[in-house]
Short mmCIF file of C-alpha atoms in Angstrom, two decimals:
data_model
loop_
_atom_site.label_atom_id
_atom_site.label_comp_id
_atom_site.label_asym_id
_atom_site.label_seq_id
_atom_site.Cartn_x
_atom_site.Cartn_y
_atom_site.Cartn_z
CA MET H 1124 188.46 3.90 44.96
CA ILE H 1125 187.91 0.49 43.73
CA GLU H 1126 191.29 -0.53 45.01
CA ILE H 1127 190.43 0.50 48.46
CA THR H 1128 187.13 -1.48 48.39
CA TYR H 1129 188.91 -4.50 47.39
CA GLU H 1130 191.57 -4.10 50.04
CA PHE H 1131 188.79 -3.59 52.66
CA ILE H 1132 186.98 -6.71 51.50
CA VAL H 1133 190.12 -8.85 51.52
CA GLY H 1134 191.28 -7.38 54.85
CA LEU H 1135 187.76 -8.12 56.42
CA PHE H 1136 187.95 -11.74 55.42
CA ILE H 1137 191.39 -12.24 56.80
CA VAL H 1138 190.89 -10.27 60.19
CA VAL H 1139 187.42 -12.00 60.75
CA GLY H 1140 188.99 -15.56 59.98
CA GLY H 1141 191.84 -14.79 62.38
CA LEU H 1142 189.66 -13.50 65.09
CA LEU H 1143 187.36 -16.58 64.75
CA THR H 1144 190.40 -18.78 65.20
CA LEU H 1145 191.47 -16.78 68.12
CA ALA H 1146 187.93 -17.34 69.76
CA ALA H 1147 188.08 -21.04 68.96
CA THR H 1148 191.45 -21.16 70.98
CA VAL H 1149 189.85 -19.21 74.00
CA GLY H 1150 186.88 -21.69 73.87
CA ALA H 1151 189.27 -24.64 74.05
CA ILE H 1152 190.76 -23.06 77.29
CA ARG H 1153 187.51 -22.11 78.91
CA PHE H 1154 185.07 -24.97 78.24
CA PRO H 1155 184.80 -27.59 80.86
CA ASP H 1156 184.97 -30.90 78.94
CA VAL H 1157 186.15 -32.58 75.79
CA TYR H 1158 182.71 -32.40 74.20
CA THR H 1159 182.15 -28.65 74.60
CA ARG H 1160 185.67 -27.99 73.61
CA ASN H 1161 185.07 -30.08 70.43
CA HIS H 1162 182.24 -27.72 69.75
CA ALA H 1163 184.24 -24.53 69.84
CA ILE H 1164 187.11 -26.04 67.81
CA SER H 1165 185.30 -27.96 65.19
CA LYS H 1166 183.03 -24.82 64.45
CA SER H 1167 185.16 -21.85 64.78
CA THR H 1168 188.22 -23.17 63.16
CA THR H 1169 186.27 -24.46 60.14
CA LEU H 1170 184.86 -20.97 59.36
CA GLY H 1171 188.00 -19.22 60.52
CA VAL H 1172 190.44 -21.08 58.17
CA THR H 1173 187.84 -21.00 55.29
CA MET H 1174 187.50 -17.25 55.57
CA ILE H 1175 191.36 -16.87 55.61
CA LEU H 1176 191.45 -19.03 52.51
CA VAL H 1177 188.72 -17.02 50.82
CA GLY H 1178 190.60 -13.76 51.57
CA THR H 1179 193.78 -15.29 50.05
CA LEU H 1180 191.98 -16.28 46.97
CA LEU H 1181 190.43 -13.03 46.53
CA TYR H 1182 193.60 -11.23 47.16
CA PHE H 1183 195.44 -13.09 44.36
CA PHE H 1184 192.51 -12.71 42.06
CA LEU H 1185 191.75 -9.07 42.45
CA PHE H 1186 195.45 -7.83 42.68
CA GLU H 1187 197.46 -10.24 40.75
CA GLU H 1188 194.84 -11.48 38.52
CA HIS H 1189 195.79 -14.92 39.16
CA PHE H 1190 192.95 -17.60 39.97
CA ASN H 1191 194.29 -20.16 42.32
CA SER H 1192 192.08 -23.20 41.88
CA ARG H 1193 194.07 -25.08 44.53
CA LEU H 1194 192.63 -22.69 47.29
CA VAL H 1195 189.08 -23.59 46.08
CA LEU H 1196 189.89 -27.30 46.49
CA ALA H 1197 191.37 -26.65 50.06
CA ILE H 1198 188.19 -24.80 51.00
CA MET H 1199 186.02 -27.76 49.81
CA PHE H 1200 188.19 -30.23 51.48
CA ILE H 1201 188.17 -28.43 54.78
CA LEU H 1202 184.40 -27.94 54.69
CA MET H 1203 183.92 -31.63 54.03
CA THR H 1204 186.35 -33.10 56.43
CA ALA H 1205 186.26 -30.85 59.62
CA PRO H 1206 182.80 -31.90 60.87
CA ILE H 1207 183.51 -35.54 60.39
CA SER H 1208 186.80 -35.31 62.35
CA GLY H 1209 184.76 -33.51 65.03
CA HIS H 1210 182.25 -36.30 65.09
CA LEU H 1211 184.94 -39.00 65.26
CA ILE H 1212 186.82 -37.21 68.17
CA GLY H 1213 183.49 -36.99 70.15
CA ARG H 1214 182.56 -40.58 69.25
CA ALA H 1215 185.99 -41.75 70.24
CA ALA H 1216 186.04 -39.87 73.54
CA TYR H 1217 182.54 -41.35 74.33
CA ASN H 1218 183.49 -44.78 73.58
CA SER H 1219 186.67 -44.89 75.65
CA GLY H 1220 184.76 -43.68 78.60
CA VAL H 1221 185.67 -39.88 78.97
CA LYS H 1222 183.38 -38.39 81.53
CA LEU H 1223 181.02 -35.65 80.76
CA ALA H 1224 181.29 -32.31 82.61
CA GLU H 1225 179.89 -32.01 86.00
CA ARG H 1226 177.11 -29.59 84.80
CA THR H 1227 175.76 -32.09 82.10
CA VAL H 1228 172.01 -32.35 82.29
CA THR H 1229 171.03 -35.46 80.29
CA ASP H 1230 172.76 -38.35 78.74
CA GLU H 1231 170.43 -40.27 76.61
CA LEU H 1232 173.15 -42.37 74.80
CA GLU H 1233 174.12 -43.95 78.06
CA ARG H 1234 170.41 -44.64 78.71
CA ASP H 1235 169.81 -46.27 75.49
CA ARG H 1236 172.98 -48.32 75.64
CA LYS H 1237 172.13 -49.76 79.07
CA LYS H 1238 168.85 -50.59 77.71
CA GLY H 1239 170.39 -52.38 74.69
CA LYS H 1240 172.59 -54.26 77.11
CA GLN H 1241 169.74 -55.43 79.12
CA ALA H 1242 167.91 -56.49 76.02
CA ASN H 1243 170.93 -58.58 74.91
CA SER H 1244 171.24 -60.22 78.20
CA LEU H 1245 167.87 -61.33 78.40
CA MET W 714 169.93 -37.82 37.31
CA ALA W 715 173.16 -39.31 36.04
CA PHE W 716 171.57 -40.77 33.05
CA GLN W 717 169.86 -37.39 32.17
CA MET W 718 173.12 -35.56 32.51
CA LEU W 719 175.00 -37.90 30.38
CA LEU W 720 172.34 -37.63 27.70
CA ASN W 721 172.52 -33.96 27.96
CA PHE W 722 176.27 -34.07 27.35
CA PHE W 723 175.64 -36.52 24.44
CA LEU W 724 173.23 -33.97 22.95
CA ALA W 725 175.81 -31.23 23.36
CA PHE W 726 178.34 -33.25 21.47
CA LEU W 727 175.84 -34.07 18.78
CA TRP W 728 175.29 -30.23 18.37
CA MET W 729 179.06 -29.71 18.06
CA PHE W 730 179.27 -32.39 15.35
CA LEU W 731 176.26 -30.92 13.49
CA LYS W 732 177.84 -27.42 13.65
CA THR W 733 181.43 -28.75 12.91
CA SER W 734 182.74 -26.19 15.33
CA PHE W 735 184.44 -27.74 18.32
CA THR W 736 184.74 -24.82 20.78
CA PRO W 737 183.50 -24.50 24.35
CA ALA W 738 180.95 -21.85 23.11
CA ALA W 739 179.34 -24.43 20.73
CA PHE W 740 179.36 -27.00 23.67
CA VAL W 741 177.46 -24.40 25.87
CA VAL W 742 174.82 -23.67 23.10
CA GLY W 743 174.48 -27.39 22.52
CA PHE W 744 174.05 -28.11 26.32
CA PHE W 745 171.39 -25.35 26.51
CA TRP W 746 169.40 -26.92 23.45
CA GLY W 747 169.81 -30.35 25.03
CA LEU W 748 168.35 -29.10 28.26
CA VAL W 749 165.28 -27.79 26.42
CA ILE W 750 164.90 -31.01 24.59
CA LEU W 751 165.19 -32.96 27.94
CA PHE W 752 162.62 -30.65 29.45
CA ILE W 753 160.14 -31.29 26.51
CA PHE W 754 160.71 -35.13 27.01
CA ARG W 755 160.58 -35.02 30.91
CA SER W 756 157.59 -37.15 31.27
CA TYR W 757 159.36 -40.20 29.46
CA PHE W 758 161.94 -40.47 32.25
CA PRO W 759 161.30 -42.44 35.43
CA ASP W 760 162.65 -39.66 37.87
CA ARG W 761 162.03 -35.91 37.52
CA PHE W 762 163.78 -33.31 35.34
CA TYR W 763 167.30 -33.03 36.78
CA LEU W 764 167.49 -29.32 37.07
CA HIS W 765 165.21 -29.64 40.05
CA ARG W 766 167.79 -31.63 41.94
CA VAL W 767 170.55 -29.29 40.98
CA VAL W 768 168.62 -26.40 42.32
CA ALA W 769 168.01 -28.57 45.56
CA ILE W 770 171.82 -29.13 45.93
CA ILE W 771 172.48 -25.43 45.53
CA LYS W 772 169.92 -24.61 48.07
CA LEU W 773 171.32 -27.15 50.52
CA PHE W 774 174.78 -25.60 49.99
CA LEU W 775 173.40 -22.12 50.88
CA LEU W 776 171.63 -23.54 53.97
CA PHE W 777 175.00 -25.16 55.06
CA ILE W 778 176.91 -21.82 54.79
CA LYS W 779 174.21 -19.94 56.78
CA GLU W 780 174.13 -22.37 59.46
CA LEU W 781 177.99 -22.33 59.66
CA ILE W 782 178.09 -18.73 60.24
CA LEU W 783 175.08 -18.76 62.76
CA SER W 784 176.94 -21.64 64.71
CA ASN W 785 180.10 -19.62 64.76
CA LEU W 786 178.19 -16.67 66.26
CA ASN W 787 176.57 -18.95 68.76
CA VAL W 788 179.96 -20.38 69.85
CA LEU W 789 181.34 -16.75 70.01
CA LYS W 790 178.61 -15.85 72.43
CA HIS W 791 179.25 -18.74 74.78
CA VAL W 792 183.03 -18.27 74.67
CA LEU W 793 182.96 -14.51 75.32
CA LYS W 794 180.42 -14.57 78.07
CA PRO W 795 182.20 -13.66 81.25
CA LYS W 796 180.02 -16.21 83.31
CA MET W 797 179.87 -19.82 81.91
CA ASP W 798 176.23 -20.82 82.28
CA ILE W 799 176.04 -23.48 79.77
CA LYS W 800 174.09 -26.84 80.33
CA PRO W 801 175.57 -29.47 77.99
CA GLY W 802 173.83 -32.81 77.45
CA ILE W 803 173.27 -35.72 75.02
CA PHE W 804 169.79 -36.27 73.47
CA ALA W 805 168.56 -38.68 70.93
CA LEU W 806 166.91 -37.53 67.77
CA PRO W 807 164.95 -40.14 65.77
CA ILE W 808 165.44 -39.71 61.89
CA ASP W 809 163.54 -40.75 58.92
CA LEU W 810 166.35 -40.82 56.33
CA GLN W 811 167.47 -44.17 55.05
CA LYS W 812 170.36 -44.16 52.66
CA ASP W 813 173.89 -43.88 54.26
CA TRP W 814 174.90 -40.84 52.51
CA GLU W 815 171.87 -38.90 53.50
CA ILE W 816 172.65 -39.86 57.07
CA MET W 817 176.16 -38.76 56.71
CA LEU W 818 175.03 -35.46 55.36
CA LEU W 819 172.47 -34.86 58.15
CA GLY W 820 175.27 -35.64 60.67
CA ASN W 821 177.73 -33.33 59.14
CA LEU W 822 175.08 -30.57 58.99
CA ILE W 823 174.04 -31.19 62.50
CA THR W 824 177.78 -30.79 63.56
CA LEU W 825 177.92 -27.42 62.01
CA THR W 826 174.70 -26.11 63.48
CA PRO W 827 174.53 -23.73 66.39
CA GLY W 828 175.17 -25.61 69.53
CA THR W 829 174.88 -29.17 68.44
CA LEU W 830 177.55 -32.08 67.52
CA THR W 831 176.83 -35.56 66.40
CA VAL W 832 178.26 -37.91 68.88
CA ASP W 833 176.96 -41.43 67.81
CA ILE W 834 174.53 -43.04 65.32
CA SER W 835 172.58 -46.12 66.63
CA ASP W 836 173.16 -49.47 64.94
CA ASP W 837 170.02 -49.64 63.12
CA ASN W 838 170.67 -46.08 61.66
CA LYS W 839 167.39 -44.69 63.23
CA ILE W 840 168.57 -42.55 66.07
CA LEU W 841 171.22 -39.82 66.05
CA TYR W 842 172.86 -39.09 69.43
CA ILE W 843 173.58 -35.39 69.56
CA HIS W 844 175.57 -33.42 72.11
CA ALA W 845 174.12 -30.00 72.87
CA VAL W 846 176.20 -27.25 74.28
CA ASN W 847 173.02 -25.68 75.91
CA ILE W 848 170.25 -28.18 76.18
CA ASP W 849 167.57 -25.55 76.93
CA ASP W 850 167.79 -23.71 73.71
CA VAL W 851 168.42 -26.68 71.64
CA LYS W 852 165.35 -28.64 72.61
CA GLU W 853 163.21 -26.12 70.78
CA SER W 854 165.53 -26.05 67.82
CA VAL W 855 165.30 -29.86 67.25
CA ASP W 856 162.12 -29.22 65.27
CA SER W 857 163.85 -26.77 63.01
CA ILE W 858 166.59 -29.32 62.41
CA LYS W 859 164.05 -31.89 61.40
CA ASN W 860 162.12 -29.55 59.37
CA THR W 861 164.88 -27.67 57.46
CA PHE W 862 167.65 -30.14 57.18
CA GLU W 863 165.78 -33.43 56.70
CA LYS W 864 163.53 -31.71 54.28
CA ALA W 865 166.36 -30.12 52.26
CA ILE W 866 168.10 -33.58 52.10
CA MET W 867 164.99 -35.24 51.06
CA GLU W 868 164.45 -32.58 48.36
CA VAL W 869 167.68 -33.70 46.95
CA SER W 870 167.27 -37.56 47.08
CA ARG W 871 163.63 -37.58 46.03
#
């Protein structure tokens, strides 16, 4: 009985992680511009990969009685680095002049940058 | 905080030397009594008792996990909707945090909140520029970002 519960938990983690990664890929195809794609990728894959790693950790811990600390480190590193890479890709895209999607409503960064330029030229 | 922790370790080692038993169990017991002593003498330190900060860090981590899951549900909702009716946009958010690591932490937390992504930080570290996937429902949640995240980070650094 307990064996089945363990299998269910491990399976849940891995399947949900896989589905989230799939959803991120679908988002990368469907969203209109770089920034919205970045949303889908940087969020869903972070949690998706983390959940797959947690599932692996639990599998080896529960069935092989082996606690793999490298998986814990990998989870920590992914959680720390994924949002930073998302931020840097968005920033690099903005600074190299990638256009926002047609449907974009406001762009306060452009407004503030123009203001800054005017202040500098005065 | 670092000084109090170091003192706690020192007291734990002192306990091990007093008991002449050098085992992890003796270290844990010594660490606990060191904690009690530090709690009694807490008014002699310039900053507050360091367990408060440890609790604040744990709370921040739980908040992080919660927001990560919520943001994934949000992305899932937008991705799987048959009709794409999002209204993306970039808005400015003035922040009160000052230290570099606090701003970095806030930026990372915002990147992993539902529907928001940090795009740029102004040169004077006072304004965060955030790209929102759906600006209508994000405008309201700006207040919650300010109240929950900034407060949680300030709780750690106070």
